[in-house]
Short mmCIF file of C-alpha atoms in Angstrom, two decimals:
data_model
loop_
_atom_site.label_atom_id
_atom_site.label_comp_id
_atom_site.label_asym_id
_atom_site.label_seq_id
_atom_site.Cartn_x
_atom_site.Cartn_y
_atom_site.Cartn_z
CA MET A 280 -32.28 -53.59 35.74
CA PHE A 281 -35.85 -54.96 35.78
CA LEU A 282 -36.85 -52.37 38.39
CA THR A 283 -35.32 -49.60 36.27
CA ILE A 284 -37.26 -50.73 33.19
CA ILE A 285 -40.54 -50.78 35.13
CA ALA A 286 -39.81 -47.38 36.69
CA PHE A 287 -38.87 -45.94 33.27
CA ILE A 288 -42.15 -47.11 31.72
CA VAL A 289 -44.19 -45.90 34.71
CA VAL A 290 -42.50 -42.48 34.78
CA LEU A 291 -42.96 -41.89 31.05
CA GLY A 292 -46.50 -43.24 31.28
CA ILE A 293 -47.43 -40.79 34.04
CA LEU A 294 -45.96 -37.83 32.15
CA VAL A 295 -47.67 -38.77 28.89
CA ILE A 296 -51.04 -39.58 30.46
CA VAL A 297 -51.11 -36.30 32.39
CA HIS A 298 -50.13 -34.30 29.30
CA GLU A 299 -52.60 -35.95 26.95
CA LEU A 300 -55.31 -35.89 29.63
CA GLY A 301 -55.03 -32.11 29.54
CA HIS A 302 -55.80 -32.06 25.80
CA PHE A 303 -58.51 -34.70 26.25
CA ILE A 304 -60.39 -32.89 29.04
CA ALA A 305 -60.14 -29.53 27.29
CA ALA A 306 -61.42 -31.04 24.03
CA LYS A 307 -64.34 -32.75 25.77
CA LYS A 308 -65.25 -29.53 27.60
CA ALA A 309 -65.21 -27.70 24.25
CA ASN A 310 -67.49 -30.42 22.75
CA VAL A 311 -64.82 -31.42 20.23
CA LYS A 312 -65.06 -35.03 19.05
CA VAL A 313 -62.10 -37.06 20.32
CA GLU A 314 -61.57 -40.08 18.08
CA GLU A 315 -58.67 -41.66 19.98
CA PHE A 316 -56.77 -41.30 23.25
CA ALA A 317 -53.47 -43.17 22.94
CA ILE A 318 -50.55 -43.84 25.26
CA GLY A 319 -47.35 -44.60 23.36
CA PHE A 320 -46.84 -44.88 19.63
CA PRO A 321 -47.93 -47.81 17.37
CA PRO A 322 -47.91 -50.75 16.97
CA ARG A 323 -50.99 -51.12 19.14
CA ILE A 324 -51.02 -53.52 22.11
CA TYR A 325 -54.50 -52.94 23.48
CA SER A 326 -57.53 -50.95 22.35
CA LYS A 327 -61.08 -50.48 23.56
CA LYS A 328 -63.80 -48.17 22.30
CA LYS A 329 -65.99 -46.41 24.83
CA GLY A 330 -68.58 -44.04 23.47
CA GLU A 331 -67.12 -42.22 20.48
CA THR A 332 -63.49 -42.49 21.64
CA GLN A 333 -61.00 -45.30 21.07
CA TYR A 334 -58.64 -45.81 24.04
CA SER A 335 -55.31 -47.37 23.04
CA ILE A 336 -52.08 -48.54 24.61
CA ASN A 337 -49.22 -48.77 22.12
CA LEU A 338 -45.87 -50.54 22.19
CA ILE A 339 -43.42 -47.62 22.05
CA PRO A 340 -43.73 -45.73 25.39
CA LEU A 341 -42.08 -42.50 24.23
CA GLY A 342 -45.17 -40.32 23.90
CA GLY A 343 -48.85 -40.40 23.18
CA TYR A 344 -51.56 -38.46 21.40
CA VAL A 345 -55.17 -37.33 21.43
CA LYS A 346 -56.65 -37.61 17.94
CA MET A 347 -59.46 -35.12 17.38
CA LEU A 348 -61.81 -34.92 14.44
CA GLY A 349 -60.61 -32.30 11.99
CA GLU A 350 -57.16 -31.99 13.53
CA LEU A 351 -55.24 -33.47 10.60
CA GLU A 352 -57.85 -33.41 7.88
CA ALA A 353 -60.64 -31.17 6.61
CA SER A 354 -64.10 -31.74 8.08
CA ASN A 355 -67.47 -30.03 7.81
CA ASP A 356 -68.56 -31.37 11.20
CA LYS A 357 -69.25 -28.53 13.62
CA ARG A 358 -67.54 -30.59 16.36
CA ALA A 359 -64.28 -30.80 14.40
CA PHE A 360 -61.21 -29.20 15.97
CA GLU A 361 -60.51 -27.03 12.93
CA ASN A 362 -64.03 -25.55 13.05
CA GLN A 363 -63.68 -24.24 16.60
CA LYS A 364 -62.97 -20.60 17.41
CA PRO A 365 -59.29 -19.72 17.95
CA GLY A 366 -59.87 -19.29 21.69
CA LYS A 367 -61.12 -22.86 22.10
CA ARG A 368 -58.33 -24.29 19.96
CA PHE A 369 -55.79 -22.32 22.00
CA ILE A 370 -57.09 -23.72 25.30
CA ILE A 371 -57.12 -27.29 23.93
CA SER A 372 -53.58 -26.91 22.56
CA ILE A 373 -52.06 -25.45 25.73
CA ALA A 374 -53.91 -27.71 28.18
CA GLY A 375 -51.24 -30.44 28.07
CA VAL A 376 -48.49 -28.00 29.00
CA VAL A 377 -50.58 -26.64 31.87
CA MET A 378 -51.26 -30.15 33.18
CA ASN A 379 -47.52 -30.99 33.23
CA LEU A 380 -46.79 -27.86 35.27
CA VAL A 381 -49.65 -28.71 37.62
CA LEU A 382 -48.24 -32.24 38.03
CA ALA A 383 -44.81 -30.85 38.95
CA TRP A 384 -46.42 -28.48 41.47
CA LEU A 385 -48.45 -31.29 43.07
CA LEU A 386 -45.41 -33.60 43.34
CA LEU A 387 -43.29 -30.86 44.93
CA THR A 388 -46.15 -30.00 47.31
CA ILE A 389 -46.22 -33.63 48.48
CA GLY A 390 -42.43 -33.63 48.73
CA PHE A 391 -42.28 -30.57 50.96
CA MET A 392 -45.10 -31.87 53.16
CA VAL A 393 -43.23 -35.17 53.73
CA GLY A 394 -39.73 -33.66 53.85
CA MET A 395 -37.56 -32.91 50.83
CA SER A 396 -34.40 -31.13 49.78
CA PRO A 397 -35.20 -28.00 47.73
CA ILE A 398 -34.12 -28.36 44.11
CA VAL A 399 -33.12 -24.75 43.40
CA SER A 400 -33.94 -22.80 46.58
CA THR A 401 -31.75 -22.71 49.68
CA ALA A 402 -33.00 -24.58 52.72
CA ASP A 403 -32.89 -21.39 54.79
CA SER A 404 -35.37 -19.72 52.41
CA ILE A 405 -37.96 -22.46 53.02
CA PRO A 406 -40.40 -21.77 55.90
CA GLY A 407 -40.24 -25.20 57.48
CA LYS A 408 -38.39 -27.51 59.85
CA LYS A 409 -34.93 -28.68 58.82
CA LEU A 410 -34.91 -32.45 59.38
CA SER A 411 -31.32 -33.18 58.34
CA SER A 412 -28.35 -31.69 56.54
CA GLU A 413 -25.51 -33.03 54.46
CA ILE A 414 -22.36 -31.06 53.72
CA ILE A 415 -21.34 -32.10 50.21
CA ILE A 416 -17.97 -31.33 48.64
CA ALA A 417 -18.90 -29.81 45.29
CA ASP A 418 -15.45 -28.98 43.91
CA ILE A 419 -11.81 -29.31 44.88
CA ALA A 420 -9.17 -26.67 44.10
CA LYS A 421 -6.07 -27.73 42.19
CA ASP A 422 -2.99 -28.36 44.38
CA SER A 423 -5.11 -27.90 47.51
CA PRO A 424 -4.85 -29.81 50.81
CA ALA A 425 -8.09 -31.59 49.90
CA GLU A 426 -6.61 -32.78 46.59
CA ALA A 427 -3.45 -33.98 48.35
CA ALA A 428 -5.61 -35.95 50.80
CA SER A 429 -7.55 -37.57 47.92
CA LEU A 430 -10.88 -36.06 48.85
CA GLU A 431 -13.34 -36.19 45.94
CA PRO A 432 -16.35 -34.21 44.66
CA ASN A 433 -19.63 -35.60 46.06
CA ASP A 434 -17.95 -36.73 49.28
CA VAL A 435 -20.20 -35.94 52.24
CA ALA A 436 -18.21 -34.26 55.04
CA LEU A 437 -19.28 -35.83 58.35
CA LYS A 438 -16.85 -34.62 61.00
CA GLY A 439 -13.44 -33.20 61.77
CA ILE A 440 -10.94 -34.59 64.29
CA PHE A 441 -8.01 -32.78 65.94
CA GLY A 442 -6.50 -34.68 68.82
CA GLU A 443 -9.32 -35.24 71.31
CA GLU A 444 -11.51 -32.66 69.62
CA VAL A 445 -14.30 -34.11 67.45
CA VAL A 446 -16.63 -31.72 65.56
CA GLU A 447 -19.67 -33.00 63.72
CA PHE A 448 -20.48 -31.01 60.59
CA LYS A 449 -24.18 -30.20 60.93
CA SER A 450 -23.89 -27.10 58.74
CA ALA A 451 -21.50 -25.54 56.24
CA GLN A 452 -20.46 -23.09 58.97
CA ASP A 453 -19.30 -26.00 61.18
CA LEU A 454 -16.88 -27.20 58.49
CA SER A 455 -15.69 -23.68 57.74
CA ALA A 456 -15.10 -22.91 61.44
CA PHE A 457 -13.23 -26.18 62.04
CA THR A 458 -10.80 -25.68 59.15
CA SER A 459 -10.28 -21.99 59.98
CA ASN A 460 -9.47 -22.83 63.61
CA HIS A 461 -6.77 -25.32 62.59
CA LYS A 462 -4.88 -23.58 59.79
CA ASN A 463 -1.36 -24.93 59.20
CA GLN A 464 -2.22 -28.01 61.25
CA SER A 465 -2.79 -31.67 60.48
CA VAL A 466 -6.39 -32.81 61.04
CA TYR A 467 -8.60 -35.72 60.08
CA ILE A 468 -11.69 -35.23 57.92
CA VAL A 469 -14.24 -38.04 57.93
CA VAL A 470 -16.34 -38.27 54.77
CA LYS A 471 -19.02 -40.60 53.46
CA ARG A 472 -18.36 -41.99 49.99
CA GLU A 473 -20.67 -44.56 48.40
CA ASN A 474 -22.21 -45.31 51.82
CA GLN A 475 -18.81 -45.93 53.41
CA GLU A 476 -17.13 -43.72 55.99
CA ILE A 477 -13.55 -42.79 55.08
CA LYS A 478 -11.07 -41.03 57.37
CA LYS A 479 -8.55 -38.77 55.59
CA GLU A 480 -5.59 -36.97 57.12
CA VAL A 481 -5.31 -33.42 55.79
CA PHE A 482 -2.64 -30.80 56.39
CA LEU A 483 -4.60 -27.55 56.19
CA SER A 484 -3.08 -24.50 54.52
CA GLY A 485 -2.62 -21.15 56.22
CA LYS A 486 -5.00 -19.34 53.87
CA ASN A 487 -7.70 -17.26 55.52
CA GLU A 488 -10.19 -18.40 52.90
CA ALA A 489 -10.74 -22.10 52.22
CA PRO A 490 -7.79 -23.63 54.13
CA LEU A 491 -9.12 -27.03 53.01
CA GLY A 492 -9.44 -25.91 49.36
CA VAL A 493 -12.96 -27.03 48.63
CA SER A 494 -16.29 -25.51 47.71
CA ILE A 495 -19.21 -27.05 49.55
CA VAL A 496 -22.96 -27.33 49.20
CA GLU A 497 -25.31 -27.77 52.12
CA LYS A 498 -28.10 -30.18 51.22
CA SER A 499 -30.89 -30.07 53.78
CA VAL A 500 -34.17 -31.94 54.03
CA VAL A 501 -36.97 -29.54 54.97
CA ARG A 502 -40.51 -30.36 56.03
CA VAL A 503 -43.09 -27.63 55.41
CA PRO A 504 -46.49 -27.37 57.15
CA TRP A 505 -49.30 -28.62 54.90
CA TYR A 506 -50.89 -25.19 54.60
CA LYS A 507 -47.60 -23.62 53.43
CA ALA A 508 -46.43 -26.45 51.19
CA PRO A 509 -48.55 -25.50 48.12
CA TYR A 510 -47.12 -21.96 48.08
CA VAL A 511 -43.53 -23.15 48.62
CA ALA A 512 -43.96 -25.74 45.85
CA LEU A 513 -45.42 -23.09 43.53
CA ARG A 514 -42.41 -20.85 44.12
CA GLU A 515 -40.03 -23.78 43.55
CA THR A 516 -41.90 -24.76 40.36
CA TYR A 517 -41.61 -21.19 39.06
CA ASP A 518 -37.86 -21.00 39.79
CA ILE A 519 -37.19 -24.40 38.17
CA THR A 520 -39.26 -23.41 35.13
CA LYS A 521 -37.34 -20.15 34.80
CA LEU A 522 -33.93 -21.86 34.98
CA THR A 523 -35.01 -24.63 32.59
CA GLY A 524 -36.30 -22.03 30.15
CA GLN A 525 -32.94 -20.25 30.22
CA PHE A 526 -31.14 -23.55 29.57
CA LEU A 527 -33.42 -24.45 26.64
CA THR A 528 -32.92 -21.00 25.14
CA GLY A 529 -29.15 -21.50 25.23
CA PHE A 530 -29.50 -25.02 23.83
CA PHE A 531 -31.47 -23.93 20.78
CA LYS A 532 -29.23 -20.92 20.17
CA ASN A 533 -26.25 -23.26 20.10
CA LEU A 534 -28.10 -25.79 17.93
CA LEU A 535 -29.20 -23.21 15.34
CA SER A 536 -25.98 -21.17 15.27
CA LYS A 537 -23.39 -23.98 15.50
CA GLY A 538 -25.38 -27.10 14.68
CA GLN A 539 -24.18 -28.65 17.93
CA VAL A 540 -26.18 -30.50 20.61
CA SER A 541 -25.14 -29.57 24.15
CA GLU A 542 -23.40 -32.34 26.12
CA GLU A 543 -25.88 -31.72 28.94
CA VAL A 544 -28.87 -32.76 26.81
CA GLY A 545 -30.04 -36.35 26.97
CA GLY A 546 -32.62 -38.43 25.14
CA PRO A 547 -34.66 -41.52 26.08
CA VAL A 548 -31.52 -43.51 26.94
CA ALA A 549 -30.29 -40.81 29.32
CA ILE A 550 -33.75 -40.62 30.92
CA TYR A 551 -33.64 -44.40 31.39
CA VAL A 552 -30.22 -44.22 33.05
CA TYR A 553 -31.19 -41.33 35.35
CA THR A 554 -34.45 -43.07 36.23
CA GLY A 555 -32.41 -46.02 37.46
CA LEU A 556 -30.18 -43.74 39.55
CA ALA A 557 -33.24 -41.96 40.98
CA VAL A 558 -34.84 -45.29 41.93
CA LYS A 559 -31.67 -46.29 43.81
CA ALA A 560 -31.53 -42.90 45.55
CA GLY A 561 -35.02 -43.32 47.00
CA ALA A 562 -38.65 -42.35 46.54
CA MET A 563 -38.15 -38.64 47.22
CA VAL A 564 -35.39 -38.28 44.63
CA LEU A 565 -37.55 -40.15 42.11
CA LEU A 566 -40.43 -37.78 42.90
CA GLN A 567 -38.16 -34.77 42.27
CA PHE A 568 -36.91 -36.36 39.04
CA VAL A 569 -40.48 -36.82 37.74
CA ALA A 570 -41.30 -33.20 38.65
CA LEU A 571 -38.24 -31.99 36.73
CA LEU A 572 -39.10 -34.13 33.72
CA SER A 573 -42.67 -32.83 33.78
CA ILE A 574 -41.47 -29.21 33.71
CA ASN A 575 -39.05 -30.03 30.89
CA LEU A 576 -41.81 -31.71 28.91
CA ALA A 577 -44.05 -28.67 29.39
CA LEU A 578 -41.41 -26.20 28.20
CA ILE A 579 -40.31 -28.31 25.24
CA ASN A 580 -43.93 -28.70 24.10
CA ILE A 581 -44.62 -24.97 24.31
CA LEU A 582 -41.75 -24.18 21.92
CA PRO A 583 -43.07 -22.63 18.66
CA PHE A 584 -41.87 -25.56 16.58
CA PRO A 585 -43.99 -27.56 14.10
CA ALA A 586 -45.55 -30.76 15.53
CA LEU A 587 -45.25 -29.45 19.09
CA ASP A 588 -48.12 -27.80 20.98
CA GLY A 589 -46.28 -24.50 20.68
CA GLY A 590 -46.22 -24.81 16.89
CA ARG A 591 -50.00 -25.23 16.76
CA ILE A 592 -50.45 -22.36 19.21
CA LEU A 593 -48.29 -20.14 16.99
CA PHE A 594 -50.59 -20.73 13.98
CA ILE A 595 -53.64 -20.05 16.17
CA LEU A 596 -52.17 -16.77 17.45
CA LEU A 597 -51.31 -15.68 13.89
CA GLU A 598 -54.88 -16.46 12.84
CA LYS A 599 -56.22 -14.40 15.73
CA LEU A 600 -53.85 -11.55 14.91
CA PHE A 601 -54.70 -11.36 11.21
CA GLY A 602 -58.37 -12.33 11.56
CA LYS A 603 -58.00 -15.31 9.22
CA LYS A 604 -55.88 -18.38 8.63
CA ILE A 605 -52.72 -17.27 6.86
CA VAL A 606 -51.65 -20.84 6.07
CA LYS A 607 -53.97 -23.37 4.48
CA GLU A 608 -54.77 -26.39 6.62
CA LYS A 609 -53.18 -28.80 4.15
CA ILE A 610 -49.94 -26.78 4.17
CA GLU A 611 -50.00 -26.46 7.98
CA ASN A 612 -50.33 -30.23 8.31
CA ILE A 613 -47.38 -30.74 5.96
CA ILE A 614 -45.34 -28.32 8.09
CA HIS A 615 -46.24 -30.22 11.27
CA THR A 616 -45.36 -33.55 9.63
CA ALA A 617 -41.98 -32.19 8.54
CA GLY A 618 -41.40 -30.81 12.04
CA PHE A 619 -42.22 -34.19 13.55
CA ALA A 620 -39.70 -35.85 11.24
CA LEU A 621 -37.01 -33.36 12.31
CA LEU A 622 -37.77 -34.01 15.97
CA ILE A 623 -37.45 -37.76 15.42
CA LEU A 624 -34.08 -37.22 13.72
CA LEU A 625 -32.91 -35.07 16.64
CA ILE A 626 -34.02 -37.73 19.14
CA ILE A 627 -32.21 -40.43 17.13
CA ALA A 628 -29.01 -38.33 17.07
CA ILE A 629 -29.14 -37.71 20.82
CA THR A 630 -29.96 -41.36 21.52
CA TYR A 631 -27.01 -42.51 19.38
CA ARG A 632 -24.71 -40.22 21.35
CA ASP A 633 -26.11 -41.45 24.69
CA ILE A 634 -25.57 -45.10 23.67
CA ALA A 635 -22.03 -44.29 22.51
CA ARG A 636 -21.31 -42.76 25.92
CA LEU A 637 -22.56 -45.86 27.71
CA ILE A 638 -20.46 -48.14 25.52
CA ALA A 639 -17.40 -45.93 26.13
CA LYS A 640 -17.86 -46.35 29.89
#
């Protein structure tokens, strides 16, 4: 549990620091006065002023912020955020999102260089060396031989035995060929379940397709040459971003039309739980988990919702389109404050549900 808590704080800290660092660097490059760079939300634990900027570490590690002069209040200072041209404000506002995507790309690049299972791509589509493969049972058909033999989803199929014949399953084709060659016969399937090998006797059906009655996924670890890894990681980052975007679109459609939060959405508690699972699964899985979280954080922040980066970008684009600010700064700040309150309420609702799930288990 202690390790999970530390990992949870470190993971969130990395994501927040990278995101806010994007805003911070962009603001400094634009000569905008940054009053505070904070990790976490108050109450404050530690603070030190260097130059004109206060650097703070706060108690609640669920976010952070870069406070710029003129961001939340009117200012006549030429270095205030509100007095910058729309182009500069746009770059500062989107810089955090860009940095999170860059972080995901860098992590996946490292992963492919060391050896990693692709998250969304197939191993055969990756131009590298396949180091290992696992044949995972993804689903089991009702009333199938696999169900009768008490095989379970997430079992890793290791080998098949028929008399003196022993076939190791190094690919999905090996499993498919073994079961097809022994239709209407009794065989043994050896699987790994929770790090234990289990031998199951299975009477295969005579069906030409899926005589075992399972759907399988081949999970392979692929190592990519260093000079190809950045491109492969960029392609993987794009595909993950695209799929995540489609999921978020469906989530918000369901939320706005039905007022329901998808069961697949989790809050801080769910992130904590999955961080613990990722830590147990190993460094590479944890790396993939951080990359996924970073992409999710980027896409959530780019949504055109008040208080998020996307909400600020929307007002900037409208200003650029109409040649003037169509909403007064005071009103815009009220809108962002209201949006922030709604986000907090949504997080509380999701967190309550996540805790209820844990208690139910």
